[in-house]
Amino acid sequence: MPPLLEVRGLKKYFPVRRTWWGGATSWLHAVDGVDLRIDAPGTTLGIAGESGCGKTTLGRVILRLLPATAGEIYFEGRDILKLNYQALRAVRRDMQIVFQDPYSALDPRITVRDIVAEPLRTHLHLGGRELDDQVAALLAEVGLDASHIYRFPHEFSGGQRQRVVIARALALHPKFLVLDEPTSALDVSVQAQILNLLKDLQARLGLSYLLISHDLSVVEHMADEVAVMYLGQIVERGPAAEILSHPWHPYAQALLSAVPVPDPGQRGREIVLEGNVPSAVDPPTGCRFYSRCPVRRPVCREKAPVLADGGGGHWVACHLAGHGT
Amino acid sequence: MQIRNLKVAFRTYGGRVQALDLHRLDVRPGEILGLVGETGSGKSMTALSILRLLDRKAEVQSGEIIFQGEDLLKKTEVEMRTIRGRRITMVFQDPMSSLNPVFPVGEPLVRIIAAHEKVSFRAARQRAIDMLALVRLPSPEKVLSAYPHELSGGMRQRVMIAMALSSNPDLLLADEPTTALDVTIQAQILRLIEELRAHINASIVFITHNLGVVARIADRVAVMYAGDVVEIGSTADIFRNPGHPYTALLLQAIPRLGQKRGTLPVIEGTVPVVTHPQPGCYFYPRCPVRIERCRVERPEAKDLGDGHWVACWKQDGRLPPDNSEGNGEV
């Protein structure tokens, strides 16, 4: 059986400066040659990285919400970048997205019933009793009361809105969900509720997730596999437990150590990186992390490291893999 | 600084909303006090009340804010201007919206210094450069004439910190200063604040929703819920030995690196909006250890020793031992 999702050499460039006749003079390399795969159904691949690393763009390109510049995306063995409109529509039933901000992801002028019913109407042409039953079942699935059905989004709290967004994403019984920072707009106590809901749904419905998050604790809690991105490229990937306990790449090490841990006994163990993420417009040749790397060598400046298997499915893109800080 | 029985309400179309009902909050000289709580718990309102920068719809109903022996709530607007921005300063969450995009970042900084210290433009400029060097900005002369959009988020926040410290204040209110930043940049700013402590003698009130950040930076922590401080104590006490069930549950609800758990313990329900002040504890509806008394009578803060105050009727408010693996201890 082909893997559920396989991405090969995916690139997405955005034009930044244009000449007056419309040709682009430079490109922002948002996603620059990404390979990843989700083998088994019911598993979660976490994408971790800071703002501007291309993780959100990656999620959108995989769903073909943005056109790709180059590469291949196989969903259940079919390259979805080559599908025509009709075929893509059919595939989209199986792939849905949960957005970060539940305040802007819901149309404020229509009721929750209509929000959740919309995919059922457009894809399955349901109506009447059948539609109402399905909507009620979906709301129950995400832990919302059936009496909430005729309310508008503004009548809900952030956590309840995110439940509505999840109900809408589940409406067509997808196999695969892109979760783009699903809890970063929420409070801690509500975050726990939503993470538990997502895990529970995964266990019951066999969903696969691509979880995009800047919060490594959330990634660790949810993911089976993790990929760490920096400036449009994956610098390290492998089993979550392995990557988050023994990262090899100096960026992954610094990122992990910079996460503030709610324990005053762990102060002062973080690796503080100098400087900022360089611009993704015309990125540097050689290793992209070179300018901030605490263990850089001359070779890193000249030659870009490639993602290589360091054993046990732990892939890392670093010339000094394993000799880091 | 001491806050006592501060009540602030908002007038809304839906009626009066009690935003703050703060019984007691002290800030000691030279300390970093972490003020934590979820959205709507009143953290920012507390800071705005101290600076008397509340919205017109807000109304201070009662209470006192004693700052160096004087009640800020009794000050006139003219008197406040000699305090605000000089003795008490503030750093906001989003540095982009605190800086004017059409002026170089040095412009307000030099002007603040010139206005507060009544020195020449040239001297103020030199002080501004010193301040930017103090917050570890590379080539401070260049930064002085840079526009906000030319700086990164972390650099802008450094400029804001320089601005807040330029008048050598006694109290610095930092409202979510690292929330808009990436974790590696956040680590830089937290380290900067730690380093600056040696150079300044201001108390810092560090407002955040991130318990990890508080554990990293604060000497003492105050936990807010529904407009009041429910627990205050040393950072070690709050994190190792929380006395209020809300604090304990909040700590359990965070996913932590290095301890994967199947499901996270949750606090059922949501933070209440107080439209009708009730006699009992505001955490009552969500509390797993509530007793009848909590519903009818508001708990008073009790000292558990070592300045660890908890507002809970259950003697020490501790939760029954949690059965999920990896509870509490790291």
XYZ file of C-alpha atoms in Angstrom:
655
model
C 0.000 0.000 0.000
C 1.365 3.443 -0.842
C 1.987 5.814 2.059
C -0.908 8.087 2.956
C 1.103 11.179 2.130
C 4.446 11.527 0.469
C 6.035 14.838 -0.457
C 9.116 14.934 -2.698
C 11.280 17.953 -3.470
C 8.479 20.387 -2.752
C 9.251 24.037 -3.468
C 7.183 27.145 -3.125
C 8.649 30.489 -4.152
C 6.842 33.799 -3.883
C 7.835 36.664 -6.153
C 8.876 39.677 -4.105
C 10.113 42.355 -6.452
C 8.766 42.756 -9.917
C 9.982 44.693 -12.900
C 7.463 47.017 -14.485
C 6.423 44.431 -17.037
C 5.609 41.955 -14.308
C 8.589 39.599 -14.261
C 9.915 38.697 -10.841
C 13.427 39.814 -10.046
C 13.816 37.987 -6.770
C 12.044 35.191 -5.036
C 11.190 34.384 -1.471
C 12.048 30.724 -0.936
C 9.251 29.887 1.510
C 9.534 26.135 1.042
C 12.737 25.016 -0.593
C 13.018 21.335 -1.339
C 11.047 19.508 1.345
C 10.661 15.717 1.479
C 8.399 14.094 4.004
C 5.967 11.252 4.374
C 3.232 9.972 6.621
C 3.263 6.194 6.302
C 0.599 4.806 8.527
C -2.923 6.117 8.917
C -3.718 7.349 12.414
C -0.346 8.930 13.042
C 0.791 12.517 13.482
C 3.684 14.267 11.809
C 4.680 17.427 13.653
C 6.315 20.339 11.825
C 8.200 22.572 14.248
C 9.883 25.847 13.496
C 9.837 29.557 14.112
C 7.867 32.186 12.252
C 8.993 32.566 8.678
C 10.431 29.069 8.387
C 7.750 28.106 5.862
C 5.741 25.680 7.956
C 2.362 27.285 7.257
C 3.124 27.620 3.544
C 4.093 23.938 3.515
C 0.713 22.968 4.987
C -1.174 25.027 2.438
C 0.811 23.787 -0.535
C 0.237 20.177 0.535
C -3.513 20.804 0.441
C -3.070 22.645 -2.859
C -4.545 25.748 -1.331
C -1.459 27.390 -2.822
C 0.084 26.250 -6.102
C 3.486 24.586 -5.768
C 6.520 25.870 -7.637
C 8.057 22.427 -8.034
C 7.876 18.956 -6.539
C 5.436 16.100 -6.099
C 2.766 15.449 -3.508
C 1.397 11.923 -3.415
C -1.789 11.376 -1.463
C -2.587 7.669 -1.339
C -0.298 7.148 -4.316
C -1.725 9.871 -6.565
C 0.193 13.020 -7.379
C -2.351 15.662 -6.416
C -0.413 18.391 -8.173
C -1.317 16.697 -11.462
C -5.030 16.274 -10.766
C -7.601 18.258 -12.684
C -10.308 20.232 -10.901
C -12.858 17.403 -10.741
C -10.416 14.851 -9.387
C -8.973 17.358 -6.927
C -12.439 18.069 -5.557
C -12.906 14.399 -4.814
C -9.521 14.173 -3.087
C -10.232 17.248 -1.013
C -12.948 15.386 0.846
C -10.178 13.371 2.374
C -7.924 16.319 3.263
C -9.068 19.150 5.486
C -7.521 21.937 7.492
C -7.951 23.456 10.963
C -6.733 27.022 11.103
C -4.910 28.820 13.841
C -7.297 31.620 14.593
C -10.842 30.441 15.270
C -11.951 34.065 15.310
C -11.216 34.703 11.635
C -11.813 31.155 10.364
C -15.581 31.362 10.907
C -17.989 33.573 8.970
C -19.553 35.815 11.639
C -22.792 36.204 9.704
C -23.933 32.613 9.488
C -24.970 30.215 12.222
C -22.921 27.291 13.418
C -25.372 24.982 11.702
C -24.692 26.589 8.337
C -20.954 26.638 8.915
C -20.832 22.931 9.615
C -23.451 22.119 6.975
C -21.625 23.899 4.172
C -19.234 21.089 3.192
C -22.087 18.574 3.468
C -24.190 20.632 1.086
C -21.511 21.311 -1.491
C -19.923 17.871 -1.572
C -22.696 15.483 -0.642
C -25.744 17.569 -1.636
C -27.443 16.752 1.623
C -30.516 18.618 2.797
C -33.435 18.555 5.194
C -33.583 16.039 7.997
C -30.496 14.169 6.923
C -28.407 17.315 6.981
C -29.665 18.324 10.424
C -28.872 14.887 11.817
C -25.357 14.965 10.422
C -24.688 18.442 11.803
C -25.980 17.452 15.227
C -23.799 14.324 15.171
C -20.729 16.351 14.218
C -21.291 18.885 16.969
C -21.711 16.055 19.465
C -18.487 14.525 18.176
C -16.498 17.645 19.099
C -18.220 18.123 22.432
C -20.668 20.895 21.606
C -24.232 20.874 22.783
C -26.975 20.376 20.174
C -28.704 23.470 21.546
C -25.807 25.551 20.179
C -26.778 24.811 16.603
C -28.479 28.110 15.779
C -25.940 30.331 17.463
C -23.486 32.647 15.730
C -19.714 32.393 16.146
C -19.460 35.484 18.354
C -21.552 33.773 21.001
C -18.810 31.220 21.567
C -15.532 31.325 23.438
C -12.257 30.707 21.609
C -12.159 27.053 22.588
C -15.754 26.449 21.479
C -15.058 28.176 18.176
C -12.096 25.929 17.588
C -14.446 22.991 18.192
C -16.736 24.352 15.485
C -13.758 24.642 13.110
C -12.862 21.020 13.881
C -16.468 19.890 13.354
C -16.465 21.555 9.937
C -13.179 19.880 9.036
C -14.593 16.492 10.053
C -17.846 16.884 8.137
C -16.735 14.877 5.090
C -14.998 12.144 7.099
C -11.505 13.059 5.956
C -8.503 10.778 6.390
C -5.988 13.561 6.776
C -6.074 16.898 8.591
C -3.593 19.739 8.478
C -3.628 21.367 11.933
C -2.056 24.789 11.543
C -1.218 26.012 15.073
C -4.568 24.698 16.363
C -4.121 25.950 19.920
C -1.784 28.921 19.788
C -4.653 31.419 19.997
C -6.070 29.670 23.071
C -5.469 29.816 26.809
C -3.571 27.056 28.579
C -6.596 25.434 30.198
C -8.509 25.502 26.897
C -5.493 24.296 24.939
C -5.492 21.102 26.997
C -9.172 20.518 26.145
C -8.575 20.928 22.404
C -5.433 18.771 22.359
C -7.297 16.017 24.190
C -10.183 16.300 21.714
C -7.817 16.024 18.743
C -6.136 12.965 20.208
C -9.462 11.365 21.026
C -10.754 11.970 17.492
C -7.580 10.520 16.049
C -7.962 7.353 18.096
C -11.639 6.932 17.248
C -11.630 7.922 13.568
C -8.129 6.842 12.548
C -7.216 10.329 11.345
C -3.724 11.318 10.297
C -2.492 14.760 11.260
C 0.104 17.141 9.934
C 0.546 19.299 13.018
C 2.199 22.638 12.425
C 3.315 24.372 15.596
C 5.982 26.630 16.996
C 5.367 25.141 20.433
C 7.632 22.135 20.871
C 5.800 20.941 23.967
C 2.598 20.707 21.930
C 4.444 18.935 19.112
C 5.913 16.446 21.530
C 2.555 15.811 23.146
C 0.825 15.100 19.837
C 3.319 13.841 17.279
C 4.745 10.427 16.414
C 7.233 11.868 13.963
C 8.747 15.357 13.972
C 10.376 17.511 11.309
C 12.210 20.692 12.324
C 12.229 23.437 9.689
C 14.585 26.357 9.269
C 14.352 28.826 6.393
C 12.225 26.666 4.141
C 14.115 23.433 4.640
C 13.885 20.484 6.977
C 17.031 20.351 9.085
C 16.129 17.300 11.113
C 13.422 14.691 11.189
C 12.645 11.399 12.821
C 10.665 9.773 15.632
C 9.333 12.439 18.001
C 10.689 10.898 21.174
C 14.153 10.658 19.641
C 14.299 14.151 18.081
C 12.968 15.934 21.125
C 15.224 14.149 23.573
C 18.424 13.892 21.490
C 18.415 16.502 18.767
C 21.549 16.473 16.603
C 21.194 19.625 14.589
C 22.509 22.708 16.424
C 19.371 24.627 15.487
C 17.104 21.917 16.856
C 19.195 21.851 20.025
C 18.931 25.613 20.493
C 15.216 25.665 19.688
C 14.526 22.905 22.169
C 16.620 24.479 24.894
C 14.959 27.875 24.424
C 11.493 26.561 25.281
C 10.708 27.998 28.713
C 9.993 25.076 31.013
C 7.528 25.638 33.853
C 10.107 24.622 36.421
C 12.278 27.222 38.133
C 14.947 24.561 38.727
C 15.755 24.427 35.020
C 16.908 28.009 34.600
C 19.924 28.927 32.577
C 20.254 25.736 30.546
C 19.209 27.334 27.272
C 21.483 27.906 24.314
C 20.877 31.521 23.288
C 21.380 31.976 19.551
C 22.784 35.205 18.235
C 20.996 37.300 15.702
C 17.844 36.709 13.750
C 16.577 34.352 11.102
C 18.030 35.637 7.818
C 15.724 36.602 5.001
C 14.285 33.834 2.867
C 14.638 36.115 -0.144
C 17.664 34.801 -2.033
C 18.828 32.670 0.910
C 22.535 32.037 1.462
C 24.337 29.285 -0.352
C 25.863 26.781 2.000
C 24.144 25.933 5.253
C 21.248 28.282 5.949
C 21.885 28.197 9.634
C 25.506 29.280 9.165
C 25.061 32.882 10.342
C 23.664 31.848 13.739
C 25.301 28.491 14.280
C 27.369 28.217 17.455
C 29.515 25.376 16.055
C 29.941 26.493 12.445
C 32.970 25.482 10.390
C 34.326 26.866 7.123
C 32.821 23.961 5.192
C 29.319 24.999 6.276
C 29.606 28.247 4.398
C 30.523 26.687 1.089
C 28.514 23.523 0.914
C 24.870 23.062 1.819
C 24.431 19.947 3.963
C 21.914 17.403 2.728
C 19.394 15.596 4.863
C 20.939 12.181 5.545
C 19.873 9.203 7.606
C 21.984 9.023 10.724
C 20.519 5.674 11.738
C 17.206 4.644 13.214
C 15.209 6.883 10.879
C 16.766 9.980 12.436
C 17.590 12.295 9.525
C 19.700 15.380 9.918
C 21.117 18.029 7.573
C 24.392 19.094 9.168
C 28.051 18.598 8.289
C 28.814 18.140 11.949
C 25.875 15.907 12.786
C 26.285 14.547 16.249
C 29.249 16.748 17.107
C 27.015 19.681 18.041
C 26.997 21.576 21.296
C 4.100 49.306 45.795
C 0.953 48.001 47.428
C -2.480 47.486 45.940
C -5.412 47.059 48.306
C -9.024 46.191 47.499
C -8.877 47.590 44.006
C -12.200 47.338 42.207
C -12.522 48.292 38.578
C -15.653 47.807 36.504
C -16.486 48.295 32.852
C -19.721 49.682 31.576
C -20.894 47.605 28.635
C -24.146 47.187 26.775
C -24.676 43.947 28.624
C -24.348 45.725 31.954
C -21.488 46.243 34.345
C -18.561 43.847 34.154
C -16.328 43.515 37.162
C -12.864 43.487 35.608
C -10.818 43.710 38.776
C -11.572 42.860 42.357
C -8.016 42.759 43.599
C -7.662 42.315 47.328
C -3.967 42.509 47.827
C -0.845 42.724 45.700
C 2.561 43.928 46.831
C 5.597 44.578 44.670
C 8.871 44.562 46.586
C 11.777 46.825 45.714
C 14.086 45.414 43.074
C 12.183 42.183 42.497
C 10.767 40.645 39.360
C 7.174 39.757 40.084
C 5.533 37.462 37.550
C 1.840 38.191 37.096
C 0.216 35.192 35.418
C -3.304 34.341 34.409
C -5.417 33.501 31.419
C -7.173 35.883 29.064
C -9.571 38.102 30.978
C -8.062 37.393 34.378
C -7.194 41.060 34.853
C -3.396 41.062 34.417
C -3.252 43.898 31.928
C -6.023 45.764 33.708
C -3.892 45.785 36.824
C -1.008 47.386 34.927
C -3.252 49.943 33.260
C -4.847 50.803 36.604
C -1.431 51.455 38.124
C -0.571 53.857 35.312
C -4.087 55.313 35.346
C -4.379 54.562 31.657
C -7.754 52.871 31.853
C -10.277 53.280 29.118
C -13.038 55.810 29.639
C -15.591 53.034 29.958
C -13.724 51.688 32.958
C -14.462 52.974 36.384
C -12.331 52.610 39.484
C -14.902 51.927 42.191
C -12.700 51.653 45.223
C -9.296 50.736 46.535
C -5.849 52.203 46.738
C -2.574 51.830 44.869
C 0.204 52.991 47.155
C 3.404 53.739 45.262
C 6.279 54.980 47.426
C 3.872 56.118 50.113
C 1.455 57.932 47.844
C -1.919 56.782 46.552
C -1.788 56.912 42.753
C -5.575 56.869 42.545
C -5.738 60.237 44.323
C -3.287 61.909 41.954
C -4.443 64.461 39.440
C -3.721 63.908 35.777
C -0.965 66.551 35.904
C 0.698 64.840 38.858
C 0.400 61.480 37.100
C 2.435 62.834 34.202
C 5.430 63.263 36.457
C 5.134 59.619 37.489
C 4.055 57.941 34.289
C 6.969 57.405 31.945
C 9.476 58.491 34.583
C 9.064 56.631 37.832
C 6.765 53.982 36.377
C 7.243 52.881 32.784
C 5.737 50.209 30.611
C 6.754 47.832 27.836
C 3.901 46.549 25.701
C 3.407 43.250 23.924
C 3.631 44.368 20.348
C 6.599 46.632 19.700
C 5.439 47.376 16.160
C 2.302 49.135 17.302
C 4.104 51.010 20.076
C 6.567 52.622 17.663
C 5.579 55.261 15.161
C 6.409 53.860 11.710
C 7.145 57.257 10.147
C 9.860 58.279 12.625
C 13.253 56.726 13.255
C 13.185 54.758 16.507
C 15.718 57.127 18.033
C 13.359 60.087 17.691
C 11.046 59.268 20.622
C 13.942 57.925 22.651
C 15.970 61.142 22.361
C 12.881 63.214 23.007
C 11.938 61.256 26.112
C 15.411 61.723 27.521
C 15.512 65.419 26.598
C 12.101 66.027 28.162
C 12.706 64.089 31.350
C 16.224 65.138 32.107
C 16.099 68.649 30.693
C 19.419 68.199 28.944
C 20.611 69.399 25.536
C 19.726 67.515 22.411
C 23.333 66.471 21.966
C 23.590 65.063 25.497
C 20.232 63.314 25.114
C 21.428 61.747 21.884
C 24.522 60.431 23.553
C 22.432 59.000 26.395
C 20.116 57.384 23.880
C 23.095 55.694 22.236
C 24.258 54.495 25.650
C 20.798 53.116 26.380
C 20.713 51.220 23.081
C 24.147 49.816 23.856
C 22.893 48.798 27.295
C 20.186 46.626 25.717
C 22.923 45.007 23.577
C 21.901 46.402 20.220
C 24.762 46.146 17.746
C 25.882 49.520 16.306
C 23.555 51.699 18.399
C 24.239 54.833 16.317
C 22.791 53.106 13.285
C 19.780 51.794 15.193
C 19.054 55.306 16.419
C 18.322 56.480 12.891
C 16.641 53.262 11.714
C 12.909 53.128 11.083
C 10.848 50.522 12.972
C 10.273 48.395 9.849
C 14.023 48.073 9.383
C 14.380 46.321 12.716
C 13.368 42.782 13.609
C 10.800 42.048 16.324
C 13.482 41.264 18.875
C 15.408 44.455 18.094
C 12.241 46.557 18.357
C 11.496 45.071 21.737
C 15.050 45.950 22.816
C 14.411 49.542 21.735
C 11.187 49.549 23.779
C 13.054 48.270 26.813
C 15.717 50.949 26.329
C 12.970 53.550 26.160
C 11.293 52.256 29.308
C 14.581 52.258 31.204
C 15.832 55.603 29.910
C 14.219 57.569 32.728
C 15.718 55.241 35.330
C 12.294 54.215 36.682
C 11.474 52.627 40.018
C 8.870 50.327 38.540
C 8.773 48.741 35.107
C 5.543 47.140 33.937
C 6.215 44.627 31.169
C 2.968 43.431 29.579
C 3.641 40.204 27.660
C 6.945 41.579 26.348
C 8.018 38.324 24.712
C 4.694 36.884 23.581
C 4.955 38.191 20.019
C 8.488 36.839 19.634
C 9.847 33.482 18.522
C 11.252 31.217 21.210
C 14.901 31.753 20.294
C 14.371 35.531 20.306
C 12.357 35.256 23.513
C 15.338 33.503 25.091
C 17.540 36.442 24.047
C 15.189 39.009 25.594
C 14.776 37.045 28.827
C 18.532 36.778 29.140
C 18.811 40.531 28.502
C 16.322 41.321 31.270
C 18.285 39.095 33.619
C 21.541 40.836 32.730
C 19.993 44.288 33.089
C 18.919 43.617 36.651
C 22.434 44.366 37.814
C 22.365 47.782 36.137
C 18.945 49.021 37.152
C 17.233 49.174 40.484
C 13.673 49.019 39.238
C 11.122 46.478 40.357
C 9.715 44.665 37.351
C 6.159 43.401 37.058
C 6.336 40.817 34.312
C 2.874 40.077 32.966
C 2.494 36.892 30.925
C 0.226 33.954 30.286
C 3.237 31.690 29.774
C 4.080 29.786 32.935
C 7.384 28.670 31.460
C 8.523 32.255 31.002
C 7.587 33.076 34.581
C 9.489 30.091 35.944
C 12.469 31.310 33.985
C 12.516 34.963 35.043
C 10.471 35.774 38.139
C 11.482 35.924 41.816
C 7.894 35.773 42.969
C 4.717 34.830 41.137
C 1.149 36.073 41.527
C -1.570 33.983 39.889
C -4.693 35.877 38.843
C -8.152 34.487 38.257
C -11.326 36.437 37.468
C -9.866 39.752 38.574
C -8.176 38.727 41.793
C -4.871 37.257 42.877
C -5.659 33.734 44.079
C -2.112 32.830 45.026
C 1.198 34.602 45.474
C 4.542 33.287 46.600
C 8.134 32.604 45.644
C 8.582 31.083 42.198
C 9.822 27.843 43.744
C 6.764 27.591 46.044
C 4.277 28.295 43.264
C 5.732 25.732 40.882
C 6.766 23.020 43.346
C 4.078 23.389 45.914
C 1.040 25.193 44.508
C -1.528 25.952 47.186
C -4.536 26.915 45.077
C -6.345 24.254 43.030
C -6.412 26.611 40.016
C -2.631 26.985 40.028
C -2.163 23.257 40.455
C -4.542 22.430 37.612
C -2.991 25.034 35.341
C 0.433 23.527 35.896
C -0.865 20.058 35.113
C -2.646 21.180 31.956
C 0.526 22.283 30.151
C 2.147 19.745 27.886
C 5.768 19.489 29.021
C 8.809 18.484 27.111
C 10.194 15.174 28.216
C 7.014 13.793 29.706
C 4.538 12.537 27.222
C 1.130 11.909 28.683
C -1.863 10.259 27.058
C -4.438 12.872 27.906
C -3.834 16.157 29.641
C -5.759 16.939 32.797
C -8.173 19.733 31.918
C -9.968 22.421 33.847
C -13.572 22.034 32.818
C -15.439 25.117 31.656
C -13.997 28.530 30.899
C -12.828 31.639 32.732
C -15.975 33.444 33.906
C -16.965 36.974 32.972
C -18.100 38.562 36.193
C -21.283 40.480 35.484
C -22.887 39.913 38.854
C -20.367 39.836 41.665
C -21.039 36.763 43.750
C -20.359 36.160 47.393
C -18.408 32.929 46.872
C -15.165 31.924 45.237
C -15.040 32.661 41.500
C -13.306 29.366 40.848
C -16.123 27.458 42.565
C -17.892 26.197 39.394
C -14.675 24.660 38.014
C -13.049 23.578 41.239
C -12.528 19.839 41.827
C -12.121 20.215 45.608
C -14.918 22.691 46.297
C -16.900 22.630 49.476
C -20.210 24.253 50.339
C -18.549 27.197 52.042
C -16.818 28.166 48.760
C -20.182 28.898 47.158
C -21.387 31.335 49.767
C -18.292 32.979 51.149
C -15.335 34.524 49.389
C -12.079 32.975 50.611
C -9.571 35.328 52.192
C -5.902 35.055 51.466
C -4.041 33.090 54.131
C -0.324 32.944 54.700
C 1.070 29.426 54.402
C 4.430 30.692 55.563
C 7.328 32.396 53.796
C 5.029 34.926 52.189
C 3.121 32.243 50.294
C -0.462 33.512 50.309
C -3.386 31.461 49.063
C -7.024 32.459 48.759
C -8.811 29.158 49.273
C -11.042 27.746 51.968
C -9.608 24.265 51.813
C -6.945 24.650 54.467
C -4.069 24.510 52.046
C -6.170 24.019 48.928
C -4.013 21.139 47.710
C -5.405 18.826 45.118
C -5.807 15.171 45.899
C -2.854 13.288 44.374
C -3.232 13.180 40.626
C -3.271 9.760 39.036
C -1.986 10.678 35.590
C 1.662 9.846 35.134
C 4.280 12.525 35.375
C 2.316 14.829 37.629
C 3.919 18.015 38.815
C 7.507 17.112 39.387
C 9.910 17.439 36.505
